[in-house]
PDB file of C-alpha atoms in Angstrom:
ATOM      1  CA  MET U 176      55.450  35.443  73.191  1.00 57.00           C
ATOM      2  CA  PRO U 177      53.964  33.818  76.292  1.00 77.00           C
ATOM      3  CA  ARG U 178      50.290  33.723  77.158  1.00 81.00           C
ATOM      4  CA  CYS U 179      48.854  35.452  80.226  1.00 87.00           C
ATOM      5  CA  ARG U 180      49.877  33.462  83.302  1.00 86.00           C
ATOM      6  CA  ALA U 181      46.590  34.173  85.137  1.00 84.00           C
ATOM      7  CA  ARG U 182      43.577  31.865  85.299  1.00 85.00           C
ATOM      8  CA  ASN U 183      39.923  32.642  84.692  1.00 81.00           C
ATOM      9  CA  ALA U 184      37.053  32.034  87.144  1.00 83.00           C
ATOM     10  CA  ARG U 185      36.789  28.387  85.987  1.00 89.00           C
ATOM     11  CA  GLY U 186      40.460  27.841  86.752  1.00 89.00           C
ATOM     12  CA  GLU U 187      41.423  27.622  83.066  1.00 89.00           C
ATOM     13  CA  PRO U 188      44.345  29.569  81.578  1.00 87.00           C
ATOM     14  CA  CYS U 189      43.470  33.112  80.497  1.00 87.00           C
ATOM     15  CA  GLY U 190      42.508  33.256  76.824  1.00 83.00           C
ATOM     16  CA  ALA U 191      44.091  36.648  76.097  1.00 83.00           C
ATOM     17  CA  PRO U 192      46.239  36.635  72.950  1.00 82.00           C
ATOM     18  CA  SER U 193      49.956  36.775  73.627  1.00 77.00           C
ATOM     19  CA  GLY U 194      50.169  40.201  71.976  1.00 80.00           C
ATOM     20  CA  LEU U 195      48.126  41.632  74.857  1.00 82.00           C
ATOM     21  CA  VAL U 196      50.421  40.265  77.557  1.00 86.00           C
ATOM     22  CA  ASP U 197      52.863  42.635  79.263  1.00 84.00           C
ATOM     23  CA  PRO U 198      56.220  40.809  79.072  1.00 85.00           C
ATOM     24  CA  SER U 199      57.408  42.411  82.312  1.00 86.00           C
ATOM     25  CA  THR U 200      54.506  40.998  84.374  1.00 88.00           C
ATOM     26  CA  GLY U 201      53.323  38.060  82.262  1.00 89.00           C
ATOM     27  CA  LEU U 202      49.750  39.340  82.673  1.00 85.00           C
ATOM     28  CA  CYS U 203      47.173  40.718  80.262  1.00 85.00           C
ATOM     29  CA  ALA U 204      45.521  44.092  80.903  1.00 79.00           C
ATOM     30  CA  ALA U 205      42.541  42.486  82.643  1.00 80.00           C
ATOM     31  CA  HIS U 206      44.680  40.477  85.080  1.00 84.00           C
ATOM     32  CA  ALA U 207      47.274  43.177  85.820  1.00 83.00           C
ATOM     33  CA  PRO U 208      46.817  44.950  89.173  1.00 82.00           C
ATOM     34  CA  GLY U 209      43.896  47.385  88.770  1.00 77.00           C
ATOM     35  CA  GLY U 210      43.364  46.078  85.258  1.00 73.00           C
ATOM     36  CA  ILE U 211      39.770  44.968  85.643  1.00 73.00           C
ATOM     37  CA  ASP U 212      38.838  48.505  86.763  1.00 75.00           C
ATOM     38  CA  ALA U 213      40.552  50.030  83.707  1.00 71.00           C
ATOM     39  CA  LEU U 214      38.759  47.805  81.164  1.00 73.00           C
ATOM     40  CA  PRO U 215      35.712  50.088  80.659  1.00 78.00           C
ATOM     41  CA  GLU U 216      38.009  53.026  79.873  1.00 78.00           C
ATOM     42  CA  ARG U 217      40.079  50.891  77.491  1.00 74.00           C
ATOM     43  CA  GLY U 218      36.857  49.804  75.786  1.00 76.00           C
ATOM     44  CA  LYS U 219      35.852  53.441  75.271  1.00 81.00           C
ATOM     45  CA  LEU U 220      39.254  54.228  73.765  1.00 75.00           C
ATOM     46  CA  GLY U 221      38.958  51.227  71.451  1.00 74.00           C
ATOM     47  CA  ALA U 222      35.507  52.347  70.342  1.00 79.00           C
ATOM     48  CA  GLU U 223      36.827  55.843  69.597  1.00 76.00           C
ATOM     49  CA  VAL U 224      39.686  54.452  67.499  1.00 73.00           C
ATOM     50  CA  SER U 225      37.272  52.182  65.619  1.00 72.00           C
ATOM     51  CA  ALA U 226      34.958  55.132  64.931  1.00 71.00           C
ATOM     52  CA  LYS U 227      37.865  57.190  63.566  1.00 71.00           C
ATOM     53  CA  VAL U 228      38.897  54.323  61.282  1.00 65.00           C
ATOM     54  CA  ARG U 229      35.329  54.022  59.974  1.00 64.00           C
ATOM     55  CA  GLN U 230      35.189  57.779  59.336  1.00 63.00           C
ATOM     56  CA  ARG U 231      38.380  57.629  57.222  1.00 62.00           C
ATOM     57  CA  ARG U 232      36.989  54.881  54.993  1.00 67.00           C
ATOM     58  CA  GLN U 233      35.993  55.810  51.481  1.00 73.00           C
ATOM     59  CA  PRO U 234      32.484  54.471  50.951  1.00 73.00           C
ATOM     60  CA  LEU U 235      31.621  52.581  47.808  1.00 80.00           C
ATOM     61  CA  SER U 236      30.311  54.888  45.117  1.00 78.00           C
ATOM     62  CA  ASN U 237      27.323  54.361  42.867  1.00 78.00           C
ATOM     63  CA  ASP U 238      29.753  54.233  39.935  1.00 84.00           C
ATOM     64  CA  GLU U 239      31.441  51.173  41.441  1.00 87.00           C
ATOM     65  CA  LEU U 240      28.228  49.219  41.952  1.00 88.00           C
ATOM     66  CA  PRO U 241      25.782  48.826  39.067  1.00 88.00           C
ATOM     67  CA  PRO U 242      22.060  48.481  39.744  1.00 92.00           C
ATOM     68  CA  LEU U 243      21.419  44.953  40.957  1.00 93.00           C
ATOM     69  CA  ARG U 244      19.114  43.508  38.302  1.00 93.00           C
ATOM     70  CA  ALA U 245      20.784  40.370  36.946  1.00 93.00           C
ATOM     71  CA  PRO U 246      23.222  37.661  38.094  1.00 94.00           C
ATOM     72  CA  GLU U 247      25.963  39.410  36.112  1.00 94.00           C
ATOM     73  CA  ASP U 248      25.438  42.473  38.308  1.00 94.00           C
ATOM     74  CA  ALA U 249      25.838  40.285  41.408  1.00 95.00           C
ATOM     75  CA  GLU U 250      29.158  39.051  40.000  1.00 94.00           C
ATOM     76  CA  ARG U 251      30.349  42.647  39.694  1.00 93.00           C
ATOM     77  CA  TRP U 252      29.126  43.445  43.208  1.00 94.00           C
ATOM     78  CA  THR U 253      31.030  40.444  44.582  1.00 95.00           C
ATOM     79  CA  GLU U 254      34.227  41.598  42.924  1.00 94.00           C
ATOM     80  CA  VAL U 255      33.875  45.209  44.130  1.00 94.00           C
ATOM     81  CA  VAL U 256      32.868  44.243  47.669  1.00 94.00           C
ATOM     82  CA  GLY U 257      35.699  41.711  47.949  1.00 94.00           C
ATOM     83  CA  ARG U 258      38.207  44.345  46.886  1.00 93.00           C
ATOM     84  CA  ALA U 259      36.694  46.899  49.297  1.00 92.00           C
ATOM     85  CA  VAL U 260      37.030  44.438  52.209  1.00 92.00           C
ATOM     86  CA  ALA U 261      40.632  43.671  51.224  1.00 92.00           C
ATOM     87  CA  GLU U 262      41.380  47.403  51.093  1.00 88.00           C
ATOM     88  CA  ARG U 263      39.572  47.877  54.422  1.00 86.00           C
ATOM     89  CA  ARG U 264      37.050  50.247  52.865  1.00 87.00           C
ATOM     90  CA  LEU U 265      34.407  47.855  54.206  1.00 88.00           C
ATOM     91  CA  SER U 266      34.647  45.775  57.355  1.00 88.00           C
ATOM     92  CA  ALA U 267      34.601  41.993  57.109  1.00 92.00           C
ATOM     93  CA  SER U 268      31.183  42.082  58.784  1.00 93.00           C
ATOM     94  CA  GLU U 269      29.853  44.513  56.177  1.00 92.00           C
ATOM     95  CA  GLY U 270      31.285  42.311  53.436  1.00 93.00           C
ATOM     96  CA  ARG U 271      29.552  39.233  54.892  1.00 95.00           C
ATOM     97  CA  THR U 272      26.259  41.117  55.124  1.00 96.00           C
ATOM     98  CA  ILE U 273      26.445  42.199  51.489  1.00 95.00           C
ATOM     99  CA  SER U 274      27.463  38.672  50.422  1.00 95.00           C
ATOM    100  CA  SER U 275      24.449  37.274  52.237  1.00 96.00           C
ATOM    101  CA  LEU U 276      22.175  39.764  50.486  1.00 95.00           C
ATOM    102  CA  LEU U 277      23.712  38.828  47.128  1.00 96.00           C
ATOM    103  CA  ARG U 278      23.020  35.139  47.821  1.00 96.00           C
ATOM    104  CA  GLU U 279      19.390  36.023  48.590  1.00 96.00           C
ATOM    105  CA  PHE U 280      19.170  38.070  45.391  1.00 95.00           C
ATOM    106  CA  LEU U 281      20.574  35.209  43.303  1.00 95.00           C
ATOM    107  CA  ALA U 282      18.207  32.698  44.925  1.00 95.00           C
ATOM    108  CA  ALA U 283      15.224  34.977  44.226  1.00 94.00           C
ATOM    109  CA  HIS U 284      16.402  35.538  40.661  1.00 92.00           C
ATOM    110  CA  LYS U 285      16.752  31.789  40.121  1.00 93.00           C
ATOM    111  CA  ALA U 286      13.301  31.120  41.602  1.00 93.00           C
ATOM    112  CA  GLY U 287      11.785  33.775  39.339  1.00 89.00           C
ATOM    113  CA  ALA U 288      13.495  32.299  36.270  1.00 88.00           C
ATOM    114  CA  GLN U 289      12.242  28.824  37.192  1.00 93.00           C
ATOM    115  CA  ALA U 290       8.688  30.112  37.676  1.00 90.00           C
ATOM    116  CA  ARG U 291       8.776  31.816  34.273  1.00 92.00           C
ATOM    117  CA  ARG U 292      10.082  28.622  32.653  1.00 93.00           C
ATOM    118  CA  LEU U 293       7.313  26.574  34.279  1.00 92.00           C
ATOM    119  CA  GLU U 294       4.743  29.025  32.927  1.00 93.00           C
ATOM    120  CA  GLU U 295       6.214  28.680  29.438  1.00 93.00           C
ATOM    121  CA  LEU U 296       6.106  24.886  29.658  1.00 94.00           C
ATOM    122  CA  ALA U 297       2.512  24.954  30.912  1.00 93.00           C
ATOM    123  CA  GLU U 298       1.539  27.168  27.975  1.00 93.00           C
ATOM    124  CA  GLN U 299       3.283  24.795  25.557  1.00 92.00           C
ATOM    125  CA  ILE U 300       1.462  21.817  27.075  1.00 92.00           C
ATOM    126  CA  ASP U 301      -1.878  23.646  26.756  1.00 90.00           C
ATOM    127  CA  ALA U 302      -1.117  24.471  23.117  1.00 90.00           C
ATOM    128  CA  LEU U 303      -0.242  20.835  22.385  1.00 90.00           C
ATOM    129  CA  LYS U 304      -3.441  19.628  24.056  1.00 89.00           C
ATOM    130  CA  LYS U 305      -5.530  22.066  21.986  1.00 88.00           C
ATOM    131  CA  ARG U 306      -3.903  20.827  18.763  1.00 88.00           C
ATOM    132  CA  ARG U 307      -4.556  17.222  19.745  1.00 85.00           C
ATOM    133  CA  VAL U 308      -8.214  17.892  20.572  1.00 77.00           C
ATOM    134  CA  GLY U 309      -8.856  20.138  17.565  1.00 63.00           C
TER     135      GLY U 309
END
């Protein structure tokens, strides 16, 4: 399908996807006669459709997501969230947000584990020093 035959303010070809071009005019909705005036109304309609889609989604249940306490839990969350995005129960943006939070959780968990290990090693060093001195 052809692209919109209009040009933007910089003189470049319109960037509208071909699926939004009216084949009879060769113009997208914004470049069609009166189109720029109709864009706010089209935006409102799009927002309403998006809201209806979000309302139909089945949210993730507590049964699907275990408490997030260990890296193994984060693995389960990743699996459930990935499936929910694929099934469109979560938006891609929501999936990215949760993935980012899981990365932060794993980084914090790793830092905590490293701090505990350092404490253990310091205690072992102290014990060895006391044996050597005593």
